[in-house]
Amino acid sequence: MRVAIVTESFLPTVNGVTNSVCKVLDHLHANGHQAIVICPSSGNPPHYRGFTVHQVAAIAYREFPVGLPNLQVLRILADFAPDVVHAASPFMLGAQGIASANRLGVPSVAVFQTDVAGYARRNHLGPATKLAWRFVKWVHDGATLTLVPSTASMDDLQKLGVKHLRHWARGVDLEAFHPRNRALPEAQALRERLSPRGEIVVGYVGRIAPEKQLERFAALRGMPGIHIALVGDGPALAQVKAVTEGMPVTFLGRLGGAALSAAYASFDVFLHTGTEETFGQTLQEAHAAGLPVIAPRAGGPIDLVADGENGYLFDPDDPDEMRDLVADLAVSPTLRRRMGEAGRRAVLGRTWTSVCGELVKHYESVLDVPTLDTRRTARARL
């Protein structure tokens, strides 16, 4: 199969969209498929897994390149002649990729991954929130199929009137994130640094950005016997440092590979604070590492955290509840161990191999489905 991936983010930018795209490309390469990548220009590698990476014009916004509409997209797709176009978290560039696919009579699969409308709500943009949802609907109405990562996202898009929806989750690396990594020298050294007097380490991994709402960590101020470890960087770093000043917090910066595995292995509890996650990949990684997870009762985490079994869900409007749940786990190693084991069991079937295998089946399911432009032409002839 020939797959053209149009993505709003790619290497060297590291985030959930980039990670998913790379895992999909790894799978396509391993199974003999052909692919190309079209992405915003940001010093991208010219190739990945032997697949050509095409860069298009972009502007910078909040440290991210944003791809601009460009006729080059249509030409690249026409030259490659894909069987299917995969639009990863489609925004401006992805919308053009879908429109170009329709023009060429090629089916497209759009992966809903970023809560654009949630951004508008959080920033109190008023009428722009409704406009953002209309844009989301317009983009996804053009796709042959839209894949959504969670029941919350499915509900949002169904209420919006978007059709042709199916569920597609994300995989997790069960070896990179494993309870046995706690015995590795790197993890033990980091643990000594974070918990020199036996403190309970409350960890977070992800972007340090406004949408992650890390200011909620301030609710843990004054809690005895804990140490907070934050992995990641981003535009809200100074703000988060300000609201946690004087608290026992270590900022570990952006980590990857073995260093990221060691970070998870050094935690006792994983705390996620943002309410705009369409999925919540780092929650899966924490579960794979055998950690209990505390997260808001909102968005993707609702599917990933079985409240009271492998972690807790808290009311995002009640900081005292979040604090109480952290305290509950901090004082009970037995409860942490039980929930961590349950979390590990919950993700054992979610390898990237199985999840990407499902994605290829979704590709196959649209190969004979008429594209939007084909359907319009047929109606016009009638």
Short mmCIF file of C-alpha atoms in Angstrom, two decimals:
data_model
loop_
_atom_site.label_atom_id
_atom_site.label_comp_id
_atom_site.label_asym_id
_atom_site.label_seq_id
_atom_site.Cartn_x
_atom_site.Cartn_y
_atom_site.Cartn_z
CA MET A 1 0.00 0.00 0.00
CA ARG A 2 1.11 3.56 -0.75
CA VAL A 3 0.40 5.95 2.13
CA ALA A 4 0.89 9.73 2.13
CA ILE A 5 1.01 11.13 5.66
CA VAL A 6 0.21 14.83 5.93
CA THR A 7 1.09 15.86 9.46
CA GLU A 8 0.94 19.14 11.34
CA SER A 9 4.05 18.15 13.29
CA PHE A 10 7.17 16.11 12.60
CA LEU A 11 10.75 15.72 13.74
CA PRO A 12 12.65 17.51 15.15
CA THR A 13 9.51 18.74 16.97
CA VAL A 14 8.63 16.17 19.62
CA ASN A 15 5.04 15.77 20.79
CA GLY A 16 2.19 13.29 20.69
CA VAL A 17 1.43 13.86 17.01
CA THR A 18 5.06 13.39 15.96
CA ASN A 19 5.42 10.27 18.10
CA SER A 20 2.31 8.66 16.62
CA VAL A 21 3.38 9.48 13.07
CA CYS A 22 6.82 7.97 13.65
CA LYS A 23 5.30 4.79 15.08
CA VAL A 24 3.02 4.49 12.06
CA LEU A 25 5.96 4.99 9.70
CA ASP A 26 7.96 2.36 11.61
CA HIS A 27 5.09 -0.09 11.12
CA LEU A 28 4.65 0.72 7.42
CA HIS A 29 8.37 0.23 6.84
CA ALA A 30 8.46 -3.06 8.74
CA ASN A 31 5.53 -4.43 6.72
CA GLY A 32 6.72 -3.46 3.24
CA HIS A 33 4.43 -0.50 2.54
CA GLN A 34 5.48 2.67 0.74
CA ALA A 35 5.03 6.11 2.30
CA ILE A 36 5.90 9.78 2.16
CA VAL A 37 5.56 12.54 4.76
CA ILE A 38 4.37 16.08 4.12
CA CYS A 39 4.98 18.42 7.05
CA PRO A 40 5.67 22.07 8.00
CA SER A 41 9.24 23.15 7.38
CA SER A 42 11.24 23.15 10.63
CA GLY A 43 14.62 21.64 9.89
CA ASN A 44 13.08 18.23 9.29
CA PRO A 45 15.18 15.22 8.29
CA PRO A 46 15.01 14.60 4.52
CA HIS A 47 14.10 10.96 5.09
CA TYR A 48 12.65 8.76 7.81
CA ARG A 49 12.90 4.96 7.57
CA GLY A 50 13.83 5.50 3.94
CA PHE A 51 10.61 7.44 3.26
CA THR A 52 10.94 10.92 1.74
CA VAL A 53 9.98 13.83 3.99
CA HIS A 54 8.58 16.81 2.04
CA GLN A 55 8.68 20.20 3.77
CA VAL A 56 6.24 23.00 2.98
CA ALA A 57 6.23 26.65 4.02
CA ALA A 58 5.37 27.33 7.67
CA ILE A 59 5.16 30.09 10.24
CA ALA A 60 6.15 29.78 13.89
CA TYR A 61 3.44 29.90 16.55
CA ARG A 62 4.14 29.23 20.25
CA GLU A 63 7.36 27.38 19.40
CA PHE A 64 5.61 25.22 16.80
CA PRO A 65 5.79 25.47 13.01
CA VAL A 66 2.33 25.82 11.44
CA GLY A 67 2.08 24.65 7.85
CA LEU A 68 0.60 27.08 5.35
CA PRO A 69 -1.70 26.20 2.44
CA ASN A 70 0.45 25.57 -0.60
CA LEU A 71 -0.19 24.20 -4.09
CA GLN A 72 2.92 22.12 -3.54
CA VAL A 73 0.81 19.67 -1.48
CA LEU A 74 -1.36 18.78 -4.47
CA ARG A 75 1.68 18.33 -6.70
CA ILE A 76 3.47 16.10 -4.17
CA LEU A 77 0.41 13.90 -3.75
CA ALA A 78 -0.18 13.70 -7.51
CA ASP A 79 3.44 12.65 -8.11
CA PHE A 80 3.38 10.01 -5.37
CA ALA A 81 -0.06 8.63 -6.36
CA PRO A 82 -1.00 7.28 -2.91
CA ASP A 83 -3.67 4.69 -2.21
CA VAL A 84 -4.69 6.64 0.88
CA VAL A 85 -3.89 9.98 2.52
CA HIS A 86 -3.43 9.96 6.30
CA ALA A 87 -4.06 13.41 7.83
CA ALA A 88 -2.49 13.50 11.30
CA SER A 89 -4.27 15.96 13.61
CA PRO A 90 -5.40 18.01 10.62
CA PHE A 91 -5.38 21.78 10.86
CA MET A 92 -4.36 24.10 8.02
CA LEU A 93 -1.92 21.75 6.29
CA GLY A 94 -4.03 18.69 6.97
CA ALA A 95 -7.14 20.41 5.64
CA GLN A 96 -5.30 21.05 2.38
CA GLY A 97 -4.10 17.47 2.31
CA ILE A 98 -7.68 16.20 2.61
CA ALA A 99 -8.94 18.65 -0.03
CA SER A 100 -6.12 17.62 -2.38
CA ALA A 101 -6.92 13.95 -1.83
CA ASN A 102 -10.55 14.61 -2.75
CA ARG A 103 -9.46 16.47 -5.86
CA LEU A 104 -7.31 13.51 -6.90
CA GLY A 105 -9.99 10.96 -6.08
CA VAL A 106 -7.91 9.44 -3.27
CA PRO A 107 -9.56 8.37 0.02
CA SER A 108 -8.37 10.04 3.21
CA VAL A 109 -8.21 9.04 6.87
CA ALA A 110 -8.14 11.93 9.35
CA VAL A 111 -6.87 11.31 12.87
CA PHE A 112 -8.49 13.61 15.44
CA GLN A 113 -5.79 14.29 17.99
CA THR A 114 -5.75 17.95 19.03
CA ASP A 115 -8.58 19.76 20.79
CA VAL A 116 -8.52 22.99 18.75
CA ALA A 117 -11.88 24.11 20.10
CA GLY A 118 -10.71 23.44 23.66
CA TYR A 119 -7.91 25.92 23.09
CA ALA A 120 -10.46 28.56 22.10
CA ARG A 121 -12.56 27.86 25.21
CA ARG A 122 -9.58 27.97 27.58
CA ASN A 123 -8.47 31.30 26.22
CA HIS A 124 -11.96 32.76 26.61
CA LEU A 125 -12.27 33.50 22.93
CA GLY A 126 -16.07 33.56 23.10
CA PRO A 127 -17.56 33.38 19.58
CA ALA A 128 -14.25 31.94 18.34
CA THR A 129 -15.05 28.71 20.20
CA LYS A 130 -18.07 28.10 17.98
CA LEU A 131 -16.01 29.09 14.95
CA ALA A 132 -13.29 26.61 15.96
CA TRP A 133 -15.81 23.79 16.16
CA ARG A 134 -17.19 24.76 12.74
CA PHE A 135 -13.65 24.57 11.35
CA VAL A 136 -13.14 21.13 12.94
CA LYS A 137 -16.40 19.91 11.36
CA TRP A 138 -15.48 21.36 7.97
CA VAL A 139 -12.09 19.63 7.98
CA HIS A 140 -13.37 16.24 9.08
CA ASP A 141 -16.45 16.31 6.87
CA GLY A 142 -14.03 16.32 3.95
CA ALA A 143 -12.28 13.13 5.06
CA THR A 144 -13.44 9.70 4.00
CA LEU A 145 -13.02 8.44 7.57
CA THR A 146 -12.16 10.10 10.89
CA LEU A 147 -10.44 8.13 13.63
CA VAL A 148 -10.98 9.28 17.21
CA PRO A 149 -8.95 8.21 20.26
CA SER A 150 -11.53 8.27 23.07
CA THR A 151 -15.22 8.16 23.91
CA ALA A 152 -15.09 11.84 24.91
CA SER A 153 -13.77 12.79 21.47
CA MET A 154 -16.34 10.52 19.82
CA ASP A 155 -19.14 12.25 21.73
CA ASP A 156 -17.83 15.71 20.79
CA LEU A 157 -17.64 14.93 17.08
CA GLN A 158 -20.98 13.11 17.01
CA LYS A 159 -22.66 16.11 18.65
CA LEU A 160 -20.99 18.28 16.04
CA GLY A 161 -22.55 16.15 13.30
CA VAL A 162 -19.33 14.69 11.91
CA LYS A 163 -20.02 11.36 10.24
CA HIS A 164 -17.91 8.33 9.36
CA LEU A 165 -16.24 8.00 12.77
CA ARG A 166 -14.36 5.04 14.17
CA HIS A 167 -12.29 4.48 17.26
CA TRP A 168 -8.51 4.19 17.04
CA ALA A 169 -6.40 4.32 20.20
CA ARG A 170 -2.62 4.65 20.59
CA GLY A 171 0.02 2.07 21.32
CA VAL A 172 2.56 2.01 24.11
CA ASP A 173 6.10 0.63 24.32
CA LEU A 174 5.79 -2.09 26.96
CA GLU A 175 9.56 -2.60 27.17
CA ALA A 176 10.68 1.02 27.41
CA PHE A 177 8.10 1.57 30.13
CA HIS A 178 8.24 -1.41 32.50
CA PRO A 179 8.23 -1.82 36.30
CA ARG A 180 11.52 -3.69 36.15
CA ASN A 181 13.25 -0.51 34.97
CA ARG A 182 13.27 0.61 38.61
CA ALA A 183 16.28 -1.65 39.10
CA LEU A 184 18.32 0.06 36.37
CA PRO A 185 21.28 2.15 37.57
CA GLU A 186 19.98 5.27 35.79
CA ALA A 187 16.61 5.01 37.50
CA GLN A 188 18.15 4.34 40.91
CA ALA A 189 20.50 7.32 40.56
CA LEU A 190 17.62 9.62 39.63
CA ARG A 191 15.56 8.20 42.48
CA GLU A 192 18.33 9.07 44.94
CA ARG A 193 18.38 12.59 43.59
CA LEU A 194 14.61 13.07 43.81
CA SER A 195 14.01 11.18 47.04
CA PRO A 196 17.12 11.40 49.24
CA ARG A 197 15.05 11.02 52.43
CA GLY A 198 12.44 8.60 51.15
CA GLU A 199 10.05 11.21 49.73
CA ILE A 200 7.16 10.01 47.56
CA VAL A 201 7.89 11.22 44.03
CA VAL A 202 4.87 12.66 42.23
CA GLY A 203 5.79 12.85 38.55
CA TYR A 204 4.52 14.41 35.35
CA VAL A 205 5.65 13.96 31.74
CA GLY A 206 4.56 16.19 28.88
CA ARG A 207 4.64 19.67 27.43
CA ILE A 208 4.90 22.49 29.92
CA ALA A 209 2.30 24.59 28.18
CA PRO A 210 -0.87 26.47 29.18
CA GLU A 211 -3.19 23.69 27.98
CA LYS A 212 -1.55 21.23 30.40
CA GLN A 213 -2.71 23.38 33.34
CA LEU A 214 0.30 22.55 35.50
CA GLU A 215 -0.55 25.36 37.87
CA ARG A 216 -2.76 22.73 39.55
CA PHE A 217 0.41 21.33 41.13
CA ALA A 218 0.32 24.36 43.44
CA ALA A 219 -2.51 22.60 45.30
CA LEU A 220 0.13 20.23 46.72
CA ARG A 221 1.96 23.06 48.49
CA GLY A 222 2.76 22.14 52.09
CA MET A 223 2.02 18.43 51.68
CA PRO A 224 4.63 16.59 53.75
CA GLY A 225 6.84 13.80 52.46
CA ILE A 226 6.50 14.37 48.71
CA HIS A 227 8.76 15.60 45.92
CA ILE A 228 7.43 16.74 42.53
CA ALA A 229 9.31 15.87 39.33
CA LEU A 230 8.27 17.53 36.06
CA VAL A 231 9.59 16.17 32.75
CA GLY A 232 9.26 18.39 29.69
CA ASP A 233 9.61 21.96 28.55
CA GLY A 234 7.55 24.54 26.76
CA PRO A 235 6.23 28.10 26.77
CA ALA A 236 4.67 27.94 30.26
CA LEU A 237 7.91 26.94 32.03
CA ALA A 238 8.47 30.32 33.68
CA GLN A 239 4.85 30.49 34.83
CA VAL A 240 4.95 26.99 36.35
CA LYS A 241 8.21 27.77 38.12
CA ALA A 242 6.61 30.89 39.57
CA VAL A 243 3.50 29.15 40.95
CA THR A 244 5.56 26.31 42.45
CA GLU A 245 8.31 28.51 43.89
CA GLY A 246 9.32 27.29 47.34
CA MET A 247 7.84 23.84 46.75
CA PRO A 248 9.96 20.67 46.50
CA VAL A 249 10.03 20.54 42.68
CA THR A 250 12.67 19.33 40.24
CA PHE A 251 12.40 20.34 36.59
CA LEU A 252 14.05 17.58 34.59
CA GLY A 253 13.62 19.14 31.15
CA ARG A 254 12.77 17.29 27.97
CA LEU A 255 13.82 13.65 28.08
CA GLY A 256 13.72 10.77 25.64
CA GLY A 257 14.91 7.20 25.24
CA ALA A 258 16.56 5.60 28.25
CA ALA A 259 16.45 8.85 30.22
CA LEU A 260 12.67 9.03 29.88
CA SER A 261 12.31 5.38 30.89
CA ALA A 262 14.43 6.08 33.98
CA ALA A 263 12.26 9.07 34.86
CA TYR A 264 9.06 7.04 34.88
CA ALA A 265 10.83 4.34 36.87
CA SER A 266 11.81 6.89 39.51
CA PHE A 267 8.21 8.01 40.16
CA ASP A 268 5.79 6.64 42.76
CA VAL A 269 2.67 8.38 41.44
CA PHE A 270 1.87 9.93 38.08
CA LEU A 271 -0.20 13.13 38.17
CA HIS A 272 -1.73 14.57 35.02
CA THR A 273 -3.43 17.96 35.30
CA GLY A 274 -4.77 19.02 31.86
CA THR A 275 -8.42 18.73 30.83
CA GLU A 276 -7.94 18.99 27.06
CA GLU A 277 -6.38 15.61 26.26
CA THR A 278 -8.11 13.85 23.39
CA PHE A 279 -6.26 10.71 24.52
CA GLY A 280 -3.43 10.89 27.07
CA GLN A 281 -0.40 8.96 25.84
CA THR A 282 1.73 9.67 28.90
CA LEU A 283 -0.95 8.11 31.11
CA GLN A 284 -0.55 4.88 29.14
CA GLU A 285 3.21 5.06 29.55
CA ALA A 286 2.80 5.56 33.30
CA HIS A 287 0.49 2.54 33.49
CA ALA A 288 3.00 0.47 31.51
CA ALA A 289 5.66 1.52 34.04
CA GLY A 290 3.46 0.19 36.84
CA LEU A 291 2.40 3.55 38.27
CA PRO A 292 -0.97 4.61 39.68
CA VAL A 293 -2.32 7.56 37.70
CA ILE A 294 -4.28 10.57 38.94
CA ALA A 295 -5.97 12.66 36.24
CA PRO A 296 -8.94 15.00 35.68
CA ARG A 297 -12.32 13.51 34.97
CA ALA A 298 -12.31 14.97 31.47
CA GLY A 299 -11.41 13.95 27.92
CA GLY A 300 -9.20 10.99 27.11
CA PRO A 301 -8.21 10.09 30.71
CA ILE A 302 -11.78 8.95 31.38
CA ASP A 303 -11.10 5.95 29.12
CA LEU A 304 -7.63 5.25 30.48
CA VAL A 305 -8.08 5.55 34.24
CA ALA A 306 -10.43 3.10 35.94
CA ASP A 307 -11.28 5.18 38.98
CA GLY A 308 -10.31 3.33 42.14
CA GLU A 309 -8.70 0.44 40.23
CA ASN A 310 -5.57 1.69 38.46
CA GLY A 311 -5.71 5.28 39.67
CA TYR A 312 -8.08 8.11 40.45
CA LEU A 313 -10.07 10.67 38.51
CA PHE A 314 -10.66 14.04 40.14
CA ASP A 315 -13.06 16.92 39.56
CA PRO A 316 -10.94 19.52 37.70
CA ASP A 317 -12.83 22.27 39.52
CA ASP A 318 -11.91 20.88 42.95
CA PRO A 319 -8.18 21.27 43.77
CA ASP A 320 -8.78 19.90 47.27
CA GLU A 321 -9.97 16.58 45.81
CA MET A 322 -6.80 16.28 43.73
CA ARG A 323 -4.68 17.00 46.79
CA ASP A 324 -6.58 14.43 48.87
CA LEU A 325 -6.10 11.73 46.23
CA VAL A 326 -2.36 12.38 46.04
CA ALA A 327 -2.21 12.18 49.84
CA ASP A 328 -4.19 8.92 49.77
CA LEU A 329 -1.61 7.28 47.52
CA ALA A 330 1.37 8.89 49.23
CA VAL A 331 0.65 7.16 52.55
CA SER A 332 -0.13 3.69 51.15
CA PRO A 333 2.58 1.70 49.34
CA THR A 334 0.17 -1.25 49.16
CA LEU A 335 -2.43 0.80 47.31
CA ARG A 336 0.20 2.22 44.97
CA ARG A 337 1.45 -1.26 44.16
CA ARG A 338 -2.05 -2.67 43.60
CA MET A 339 -3.09 0.18 41.32
CA GLY A 340 0.22 0.11 39.47
CA GLU A 341 -0.16 -3.60 38.73
CA ALA A 342 -3.72 -3.02 37.52
CA GLY A 343 -2.51 -0.24 35.23
CA ARG A 344 0.15 -2.48 33.72
CA ARG A 345 -2.43 -5.20 33.03
CA ALA A 346 -4.73 -2.67 31.38
CA VAL A 347 -2.20 -1.76 28.66
CA LEU A 348 -0.73 -5.19 27.88
CA GLY A 349 -2.79 -5.51 24.70
CA ARG A 350 -1.94 -2.04 23.39
CA THR A 351 1.37 -2.58 21.63
CA TRP A 352 2.18 -0.30 18.71
CA THR A 353 2.27 -3.37 16.47
CA SER A 354 -1.34 -4.27 17.23
CA VAL A 355 -2.57 -0.66 17.15
CA CYS A 356 -0.85 0.10 13.82
CA GLY A 357 -2.20 -3.16 12.42
CA GLU A 358 -5.68 -1.82 13.20
CA LEU A 359 -4.78 1.41 11.42
CA VAL A 360 -3.83 -0.42 8.22
CA LYS A 361 -7.22 -2.17 8.34
CA HIS A 362 -8.83 1.27 8.56
CA TYR A 363 -6.83 2.29 5.49
CA GLU A 364 -8.06 -0.79 3.66
CA SER A 365 -11.65 -0.09 4.64
CA VAL A 366 -11.73 3.21 2.68
CA LEU A 367 -9.99 2.09 -0.51
CA ASP A 368 -13.25 1.52 -2.36
CA VAL A 369 -15.21 4.36 -0.73
CA PRO A 370 -15.95 7.29 -3.10
CA THR A 371 -14.19 10.52 -2.14
CA LEU A 372 -16.08 13.73 -1.39
CA ASP A 373 -15.43 15.20 -4.85
CA THR A 374 -16.47 11.94 -6.51
CA ARG A 375 -19.73 11.93 -4.54
CA ARG A 376 -20.38 15.57 -5.50
CA THR A 377 -19.76 14.80 -9.18
CA ALA A 378 -22.12 11.82 -9.05
CA ARG A 379 -24.86 13.96 -7.47
CA ALA A 380 -24.34 16.66 -10.10
CA ARG A 381 -24.79 14.11 -12.87
CA LEU A 382 -28.06 12.97 -11.33
#
